[in-house]
Amino acid sequence: MSSAKYIFITGGVTSSLGKGIISASLAKLLQARGYSVTIQKLDPYINVDPGTLNPYEHGECYVTEDGAETDLDLGHYERFLNTPTSQANNITTGRIYQSVIEKERRGDYLGETVQVIPHITDEIKYRIKLLNNDGKFDFIITEIGGTVGDIESLPYIEAVRQMRWEMGSDCLVVHLTLVPYLAAAGELKTKPTQHSVKMLLELGVQPDVLVCRTERHLTETHRNKIALFCNVEPTSVIESIDTDTIYRVPLLMKEENLDTIVLYKMNMPEKQEPDLRVWEEFLYRLKHPTSEVNIGIVGKYAELKDAYKSISESFIHAGSLHQCKVNIQMIHSEYIEASNVSEKLSGFDGILVAPGFGERGIEGKITAVKYARENKVPFLGICLGMQCAVIEFARNVLGFKDAHSTEMNPRTTHPVIDIMEAQKKISCKGGTMRLGTYPCDIAEGSRAFDVYKTKSIFERHRHRYEFNNKFLENFKNAGMIASGINPKDSLVEIMEIPSHPWFIGVQFHPEYHSTVAKSHPLFAEFVKASMENKK
Ligand code: GLN
């Protein structure tokens, strides 16, 4: 199937150490040396995908080009590598068991007792190797979700053990741990790392490289101690110090020689020094802003850092492009009302209304749109945000007082947003939305055309409702136009108000498409309009 090299990233001690960022940073360094690399995430939960999880459980759901609803780490992978991922890049325990059970029912294992070992572990190994089916990758980096010792991740660790046994130096295990600083003792503590490596050893896996997350620098003594107790060379004990931005991590990992150690251990040539010119330029511009702008993000998960991850990262990319410090602030839509909207939103140079589902906070979002429209504040509405812009315009400009989306009010007399025809007969909720990349044609002369500078684009989607084309003429006559339309089924993809300084709503999700190497034009232009508004 493949001659790729397999690198596994496991985590110990605690969650949230940044396995995703370490995986993406190592991948970036290998890519910058001229290797082709992809990253995969194995998630130990039983949901078939995170599409049915709410952001309180799991942060943002990231959508790939091929329409997979995936873990938000895939967003980091794409933003770092500037290459697309796919369904195969995110596997859950639910998906593994689903396919094993389907095979059992089909009779593929006739006569056998179906067991965790070998059937589940075989399926895991198959899914890992499947990524290199067409042989285009030199390295497959597989991040194992969860923390070593969790019951849920045992089959994954066992699959790693088997692959190492079968493939020798074509496999490598990088274990990420925490080296906490105890203020009372005034020192860094290596014991949690020793324990977590012991736990991995009990499962038959000897890590090759340890990446130690820490808030203080490790000394030679720390490294030697960890090396001795964990059976790794001192040079394979890598420090991962807390830093100001995730985008600095690849450079920190380069200083620690993570890439050269990995290459050496896998008998692979170093090729060239990593070409990180674009990356360093990005970081320089990010860290040396010459202006500043305040953007308000209106959503119902305002307290959750990860709920709008791709949106906040897209603003970082756009900020670096303009060498502008983009301060984003989340505003809870549930608490926005006509009486306080100006107090809540007047400090912002631009307003974004976020994607979402369901009734909660919807009226606050609509009130925020009205404020942006009437006060000529640059506005970007994404998915539900675009739908709110349509509802607001229908109510307050067209005078359709009870206009709504049938998602929130099935009995509205003016269903300006309605369920898509193809969605009407769907009752299962998992993986059944309009998902993934679809084409959109842009009207020449529109603001959207100014932004994209092309007539035909492709963007990713995740929705069940759409603009109701019955009302297209009413909107157009009153000053809100559909400037982007799907060429095949006439689904409205972009709405804008030409008489407003900058007012765009998009049915798709541009945030899934912004990377370090290429800031998304909608975010770039929205930030620019907000900078101009500030002046
Ligand atoms: N709830 C809306 C729909 O399903 C919008 C979805 C979204 O914002 N991703 O169409």
XYZ file of C-alpha atoms and ligand atoms in Angstrom:
545
model
C 0.000 0.000 0.000
C 2.605 2.555 0.987
C 6.206 3.228 1.766
C 5.441 6.202 3.960
C 6.962 6.746 7.373
C 4.525 6.828 10.276
C 4.884 9.194 13.210
C 2.535 8.872 16.172
C 1.916 11.701 18.594
C 0.606 10.579 21.958
C -0.118 12.687 25.012
C 0.352 12.131 28.713
C -0.297 13.752 32.108
C -3.167 15.986 30.999
C -5.212 17.003 27.998
C -4.855 20.411 26.295
C -1.052 20.245 26.054
C -1.249 21.115 22.375
C -0.714 17.784 20.599
C -2.446 19.228 17.552
C -0.044 22.165 17.384
C 3.010 19.962 17.935
C 1.791 17.595 15.201
C 1.186 20.521 12.849
C 4.544 22.112 13.716
C 6.519 18.932 13.080
C 4.603 18.470 9.825
C 5.389 22.062 8.862
C 9.121 21.564 9.440
C 9.186 18.357 7.400
C 7.160 20.014 4.645
C 9.538 22.990 4.677
C 12.396 20.552 4.080
C 10.684 19.342 0.940
C 8.778 16.310 2.221
C 5.127 15.670 1.547
C 3.282 15.238 4.804
C -0.243 14.773 6.047
C -1.665 14.680 9.554
C -4.417 12.490 10.895
C -6.366 12.661 14.140
C -7.740 9.583 15.881
C -10.496 10.497 18.333
C -11.413 7.999 21.042
C -15.122 8.862 21.384
C -18.032 6.782 20.117
C -19.676 9.478 17.988
C -19.068 8.581 14.342
C -17.954 12.179 13.811
C -18.102 15.390 15.886
C -20.900 16.787 13.682
C -23.547 15.990 16.270
C -21.549 17.354 19.229
C -22.296 20.774 20.532
C -19.436 23.255 20.861
C -19.592 23.046 24.666
C -18.455 19.437 24.302
C -15.907 19.713 21.602
C -15.347 23.242 20.334
C -15.771 23.978 16.663
C -16.666 21.322 14.126
C -14.277 21.716 11.196
C -15.505 20.836 7.694
C -13.193 19.454 5.017
C -13.468 19.879 1.246
C -15.024 16.442 0.854
C -17.695 17.324 3.395
C -16.423 15.511 6.475
C -17.372 17.021 9.834
C -14.163 16.739 11.819
C -12.165 17.666 14.884
C -10.946 21.249 15.114
C -7.326 20.085 15.048
C -7.767 19.442 11.328
C -8.212 23.183 11.000
C -4.746 23.664 12.503
C -3.311 21.059 10.147
C -4.691 22.884 7.111
C -3.767 26.339 8.391
C -0.180 25.227 9.040
C 0.384 23.111 5.951
C -1.809 24.972 3.455
C -2.945 21.623 2.058
C -6.449 20.164 2.316
C -7.393 17.274 4.581
C -10.274 14.867 4.042
C -12.558 12.384 5.788
C -9.646 9.945 6.033
C -7.746 12.441 8.213
C -10.149 12.121 11.147
C -11.227 8.752 12.498
C -13.270 8.152 15.631
C -13.832 5.003 17.642
C -17.464 5.220 16.504
C -16.417 5.050 12.861
C -14.022 2.153 13.508
C -16.661 0.112 15.323
C -19.310 1.033 12.762
C -17.274 -0.397 9.917
C -16.218 -3.509 11.861
C -19.847 -4.186 12.794
C -20.947 -3.626 9.175
C -18.320 -6.145 8.048
C -19.484 -8.620 10.677
C -23.091 -8.304 9.483
C -21.988 -8.749 5.880
C -20.307 -11.974 6.888
C -16.734 -10.860 6.261
C -15.579 -12.551 9.472
C -17.834 -15.602 9.144
C -16.956 -18.164 11.787
C -14.779 -15.834 13.843
C -15.333 -14.193 17.203
C -14.996 -10.469 16.478
C -12.699 -8.861 19.074
C -10.860 -5.670 19.946
C -7.635 -7.467 19.013
C -7.256 -8.157 16.120
C -10.418 -6.834 14.473
C -10.634 -3.335 15.941
C -6.862 -2.839 15.947
C -6.652 -4.119 12.351
C -9.310 -1.625 11.315
C -7.368 1.164 13.071
C -4.131 0.172 11.311
C -5.970 -0.069 8.003
C -7.381 3.457 8.460
C -3.941 4.833 9.297
C -2.331 3.271 6.233
C -5.280 4.132 3.989
C -4.160 7.764 4.037
C -1.254 6.895 1.821
C -3.264 4.758 -0.564
C -1.980 6.588 -3.597
C 1.548 6.761 -2.211
C 1.870 10.507 -2.324
C 3.040 11.115 1.244
C 6.516 10.676 2.692
C 5.216 11.071 6.239
C 1.890 10.337 7.888
C 1.654 11.988 11.294
C -1.099 10.468 13.413
C -2.223 12.287 16.522
C -3.898 10.056 19.088
C -6.628 11.972 20.896
C -6.985 11.764 24.658
C -4.352 10.992 27.251
C -2.363 7.776 27.680
C -4.074 5.673 30.319
C -7.607 6.561 29.211
C -9.696 3.435 28.753
C -10.999 4.809 25.450
C -7.623 5.168 23.792
C -6.279 1.689 24.639
C -7.032 0.122 21.216
C -5.232 3.010 19.489
C -2.126 2.607 21.635
C -2.230 -1.134 20.963
C -2.420 -0.428 17.215
C 0.622 1.838 17.577
C 2.472 -0.915 19.439
C 1.700 -3.397 16.660
C 2.714 -1.010 13.882
C 6.037 -0.283 15.585
C 6.666 -3.986 15.991
C 5.794 -4.650 12.354
C 7.481 -1.654 10.775
C 10.528 -0.948 12.952
C 12.169 2.367 12.185
C 9.445 3.243 9.674
C 7.405 4.092 12.774
C 8.199 6.591 15.480
C 6.436 7.657 18.652
C 6.587 11.221 19.939
C 5.096 11.546 23.407
C 3.964 14.933 24.624
C 3.958 15.482 28.383
C 3.831 18.218 30.961
C 6.699 19.348 33.153
C 4.895 21.505 35.702
C 6.496 24.291 37.714
C 5.681 24.113 41.400
C 5.832 27.614 42.775
C 5.975 26.450 46.402
C 9.011 24.273 45.673
C 10.402 26.783 43.195
C 11.206 24.082 40.652
C 10.121 22.120 37.606
C 8.916 18.612 38.313
C 9.731 15.688 36.023
C 7.818 13.003 37.894
C 4.525 13.355 35.959
C 6.495 12.818 32.747
C 8.197 9.739 34.178
C 4.815 8.339 35.223
C 3.189 8.963 31.902
C 6.058 7.271 30.041
C 5.772 4.331 32.461
C 2.099 4.106 31.570
C 3.003 4.004 27.888
C 5.653 1.350 28.587
C 3.076 -0.785 30.387
C 1.149 -0.770 27.133
C 4.241 -1.904 25.271
C 5.185 1.379 23.647
C 8.596 2.976 24.170
C 8.477 6.616 23.049
C 11.355 7.710 20.802
C 11.050 11.422 21.450
C 9.580 13.305 24.400
C 8.188 16.773 23.917
C 7.885 18.425 27.316
C 5.416 21.236 27.653
C 6.668 23.677 30.262
C 6.350 27.254 31.414
C 10.043 27.520 32.373
C 13.140 26.453 30.451
C 14.400 22.926 31.050
C 18.007 22.705 32.205
C 20.539 20.068 31.153
C 19.870 18.384 34.476
C 16.148 18.119 33.769
C 16.775 16.716 30.322
C 19.269 14.152 31.602
C 16.966 13.086 34.373
C 13.981 12.643 32.059
C 16.190 10.817 29.542
C 17.515 8.401 32.133
C 14.145 7.539 33.616
C 12.349 7.283 30.270
C 14.963 5.410 28.152
C 15.453 8.170 25.583
C 18.589 10.085 24.622
C 18.926 13.506 26.282
C 18.861 15.049 22.780
C 15.445 13.476 22.252
C 14.014 15.376 25.212
C 12.498 18.403 23.544
C 11.346 21.487 25.374
C 8.041 23.026 24.348
C 7.902 26.280 26.226
C 4.685 28.312 26.585
C 4.628 31.002 23.953
C 2.628 34.022 22.810
C 1.196 32.491 19.641
C 0.766 28.985 18.266
C 2.384 30.236 15.069
C 5.741 30.488 16.850
C 5.765 26.799 17.762
C 7.278 25.509 14.477
C 10.212 27.878 14.984
C 10.637 26.793 18.603
C 10.549 23.143 17.515
C 13.184 23.904 14.898
C 15.436 25.442 17.548
C 14.980 22.263 19.564
C 15.846 20.168 16.465
C 12.639 18.167 16.619
C 12.664 17.668 12.839
C 16.309 16.568 12.558
C 15.964 14.133 15.463
C 12.883 12.595 13.856
C 14.629 12.324 10.473
C 17.747 10.804 12.026
C 15.742 8.213 13.931
C 13.787 7.284 10.822
C 16.885 7.059 8.603
C 15.682 9.853 6.366
C 17.926 12.541 4.857
C 17.659 16.112 6.097
C 17.354 17.271 2.467
C 17.520 21.055 2.938
C 17.269 23.570 5.743
C 13.530 24.208 6.308
C 12.366 26.978 3.996
C 10.279 29.029 6.422
C 10.549 32.415 4.723
C 6.779 32.841 4.242
C 6.172 31.660 7.788
C 8.733 33.996 9.326
C 7.408 36.932 7.338
C 3.887 36.081 8.541
C 5.070 35.992 12.141
C 7.046 39.199 11.799
C 4.034 41.088 10.447
C 1.815 39.578 13.127
C 4.156 40.696 15.889
C 4.958 44.154 14.488
C 1.575 45.742 13.830
C 1.426 49.316 12.616
C -2.305 49.722 13.255
C -5.068 48.285 15.363
C -8.714 47.442 14.828
C -11.557 46.158 17.024
C -13.867 43.488 15.701
C -16.934 42.211 17.556
C -17.993 38.612 16.996
C -21.635 38.105 17.874
C -22.505 34.518 18.750
C -24.188 32.374 21.331
C -21.011 30.626 22.478
C -19.232 33.830 23.434
C -17.693 32.287 26.545
C -16.091 29.445 24.590
C -12.656 30.084 23.187
C -12.780 27.146 20.783
C -16.326 27.493 19.453
C -15.289 29.868 16.673
C -11.666 28.703 16.349
C -11.344 28.968 12.578
C -12.917 32.431 12.599
C -10.506 33.777 15.187
C -7.529 32.206 13.368
C -8.744 33.757 10.091
C -8.596 37.170 11.783
C -5.015 36.476 12.854
C -4.110 35.685 9.229
C -5.851 38.823 7.952
C -4.224 40.922 10.687
C -0.763 39.729 9.707
C -1.478 40.473 6.053
C -2.340 44.102 6.889
C 0.206 44.335 9.701
C -2.744 45.272 11.865
C -3.473 44.086 15.380
C -6.982 42.663 15.165
C -8.560 42.675 18.612
C -11.494 40.342 18.581
C -14.100 40.351 21.271
C -16.917 37.848 21.611
C -20.329 39.285 22.361
C -23.019 37.035 23.722
C -26.005 37.337 21.358
C -28.460 36.259 24.039
C -27.860 39.502 25.921
C -28.150 41.913 22.987
C -31.377 43.898 22.834
C -32.537 47.020 21.032
C -32.086 48.984 24.273
C -28.419 48.027 24.788
C -27.142 47.248 21.297
C -25.438 50.561 20.761
C -23.753 50.390 24.144
C -22.555 46.843 23.378
C -21.442 47.378 19.775
C -20.416 51.028 19.408
C -16.780 50.292 20.258
C -16.261 48.036 17.248
C -14.854 48.954 13.849
C -16.398 45.861 12.283
C -19.069 43.350 13.300
C -19.234 39.663 12.442
C -22.320 37.562 13.122
C -21.297 33.961 13.618
C -22.655 30.657 12.308
C -25.000 28.646 14.489
C -28.080 26.551 14.930
C -31.355 26.951 16.765
C -33.388 29.607 18.471
C -31.178 30.683 21.381
C -29.678 34.132 20.889
C -31.178 34.585 17.431
C -32.972 37.884 18.149
C -29.735 39.371 19.515
C -27.953 38.436 16.300
C -30.684 40.070 14.217
C -30.491 43.195 16.386
C -26.709 43.280 15.874
C -27.156 43.113 12.095
C -29.621 46.013 12.230
C -27.098 48.056 14.182
C -24.327 47.332 11.646
C -26.583 48.038 8.667
C -28.026 51.305 9.998
C -24.763 52.626 11.401
C -22.755 51.684 8.315
C -20.372 49.500 10.292
C -18.554 46.903 8.136
C -20.455 43.648 8.487
C -19.657 40.034 7.717
C -22.329 37.398 8.307
C -21.348 33.762 8.085
C -23.932 31.038 7.425
C -26.535 31.689 10.152
C -25.023 35.202 10.261
C -25.954 35.688 6.605
C -29.405 34.253 7.268
C -29.856 36.762 10.123
C -28.904 39.581 7.744
C -31.618 38.415 5.353
C -34.205 38.177 8.137
C -33.286 41.622 9.479
C -33.573 43.217 6.035
C -36.917 41.510 5.420
C -38.322 42.726 8.724
C -36.970 46.245 8.857
C -36.566 47.302 5.228
C -39.148 45.220 3.387
C -41.608 45.541 6.273
C -42.276 41.779 6.559
C -42.753 42.021 10.294
C -42.719 38.330 11.151
C -40.077 37.320 8.566
C -37.939 34.468 9.842
C -36.130 31.273 9.023
C -38.390 28.237 9.200
C -35.669 26.729 11.413
C -36.798 29.084 14.197
C -40.403 29.763 13.192
C -42.010 27.179 10.902
C -45.232 29.224 10.814
C -43.833 32.583 9.668
C -45.826 34.240 6.883
C -42.523 35.318 5.281
C -40.104 32.356 5.276
C -37.191 34.289 3.785
C -34.875 31.476 4.899
C -36.314 28.030 4.305
C -35.267 24.415 4.474
C -33.521 23.193 1.319
C -35.635 20.939 -0.868
C -33.088 18.121 -0.588
C -33.225 18.349 3.218
C -37.001 17.930 3.553
C -37.005 14.147 3.509
C -33.975 13.753 5.774
C -34.639 12.689 9.346
C -31.236 11.387 10.521
C -29.107 14.184 11.953
C -25.593 12.738 11.549
C -23.638 13.868 8.485
C -26.744 14.827 6.502
C -26.388 18.591 6.115
C -25.276 20.204 2.865
C -21.594 19.654 3.564
C -18.302 20.373 1.887
C -17.214 22.287 -1.178
C -19.656 23.686 -3.727
C -19.085 26.171 -6.537
C -20.384 29.728 -6.489
C -20.576 32.218 -9.369
C -19.952 35.831 -8.461
C -21.667 38.792 -10.145
C -19.186 41.105 -11.817
C -19.224 44.614 -10.411
C -20.355 43.418 -6.981
C -18.424 43.916 -3.743
C -17.971 40.148 -3.592
C -16.250 40.354 -6.961
C -14.014 43.141 -5.602
C -13.095 40.803 -2.760
C -12.436 37.622 -4.726
C -11.384 39.202 -8.033
C -12.742 36.204 -9.899
C -16.091 35.027 -11.224
C -16.008 31.508 -9.925
C -15.116 30.302 -6.437
C -15.383 27.164 -4.329
C -16.227 27.318 -0.645
C -17.178 24.868 2.090
C -20.657 24.501 3.567
C -22.512 23.184 6.565
C -26.219 24.010 6.608
C -29.789 22.795 6.009
C -31.527 26.104 5.327
C -31.121 28.545 2.458
C -32.281 31.897 1.110
C -35.809 31.554 -0.260
C -35.557 32.553 -3.919
C -39.271 33.521 -3.997
C -38.208 36.766 -2.338
C -35.200 37.513 -4.537
C -36.899 40.371 -6.441
C -38.219 42.020 -3.250
C -34.707 42.099 -1.817
C -33.119 43.331 -5.006
C -35.635 46.156 -5.432
C -35.041 47.285 -1.854
C -31.222 47.249 -2.096
C -29.951 43.856 -0.976
C -28.653 41.704 -3.812
C -27.575 38.113 -4.303
C -24.042 38.573 -5.604
C -23.015 34.919 -5.384
C -25.113 32.017 -6.620
C -24.538 28.298 -7.030
C -24.508 27.796 -10.823
C -26.230 24.413 -10.675
C -29.170 24.871 -8.350
C -29.390 28.685 -7.996
C -28.859 28.496 -4.240
C -27.949 31.950 -2.968
C -24.411 31.911 -1.593
C -23.687 35.627 -1.049
C -25.953 38.555 -0.149
C -24.724 42.132 -0.028
C -25.971 45.691 0.320
C -24.263 47.795 -2.373
C -25.210 51.127 -0.752
C -23.528 50.155 2.545
C -19.750 50.737 2.910
C -19.142 46.992 3.430
C -21.969 44.569 4.124
C -21.631 40.927 3.070
C -23.355 37.760 4.197
C -22.180 34.363 3.002
C -23.988 31.032 3.229
C -20.645 29.201 3.178
C -17.783 29.145 5.679
C -14.773 31.124 4.456
C -13.061 30.516 7.813
C -12.305 26.891 6.867
C -10.206 28.167 4.034
C -7.847 30.702 5.570
C -4.246 29.653 6.124
C -0.937 31.187 7.194
C 0.260 31.110 3.600
C -2.973 32.572 2.260
C -5.270 34.773 4.291
C -8.848 34.393 3.064
C -9.880 37.387 0.898
C -13.203 37.886 2.722
C -11.465 38.224 6.081
C -8.664 40.276 4.553
C -11.087 42.726 2.942
C -13.396 42.824 5.960
C -10.456 43.771 8.186
C -9.378 46.370 5.648
C -12.887 47.876 5.570
C -12.908 47.899 9.384
C -9.527 49.678 9.405
C -10.944 52.297 7.041
C -14.069 52.631 9.162
C -11.867 53.299 12.184
C -10.252 56.248 10.434
N -28.717 26.768 11.138
C -28.492 27.222 9.809
C -28.740 26.147 8.765
O -28.758 25.000 9.069
C -27.090 27.796 9.659
C -26.020 26.779 9.855
C -24.663 27.380 10.141
O -24.532 28.532 10.534
N -23.616 26.580 9.979
O -28.912 26.456 7.617
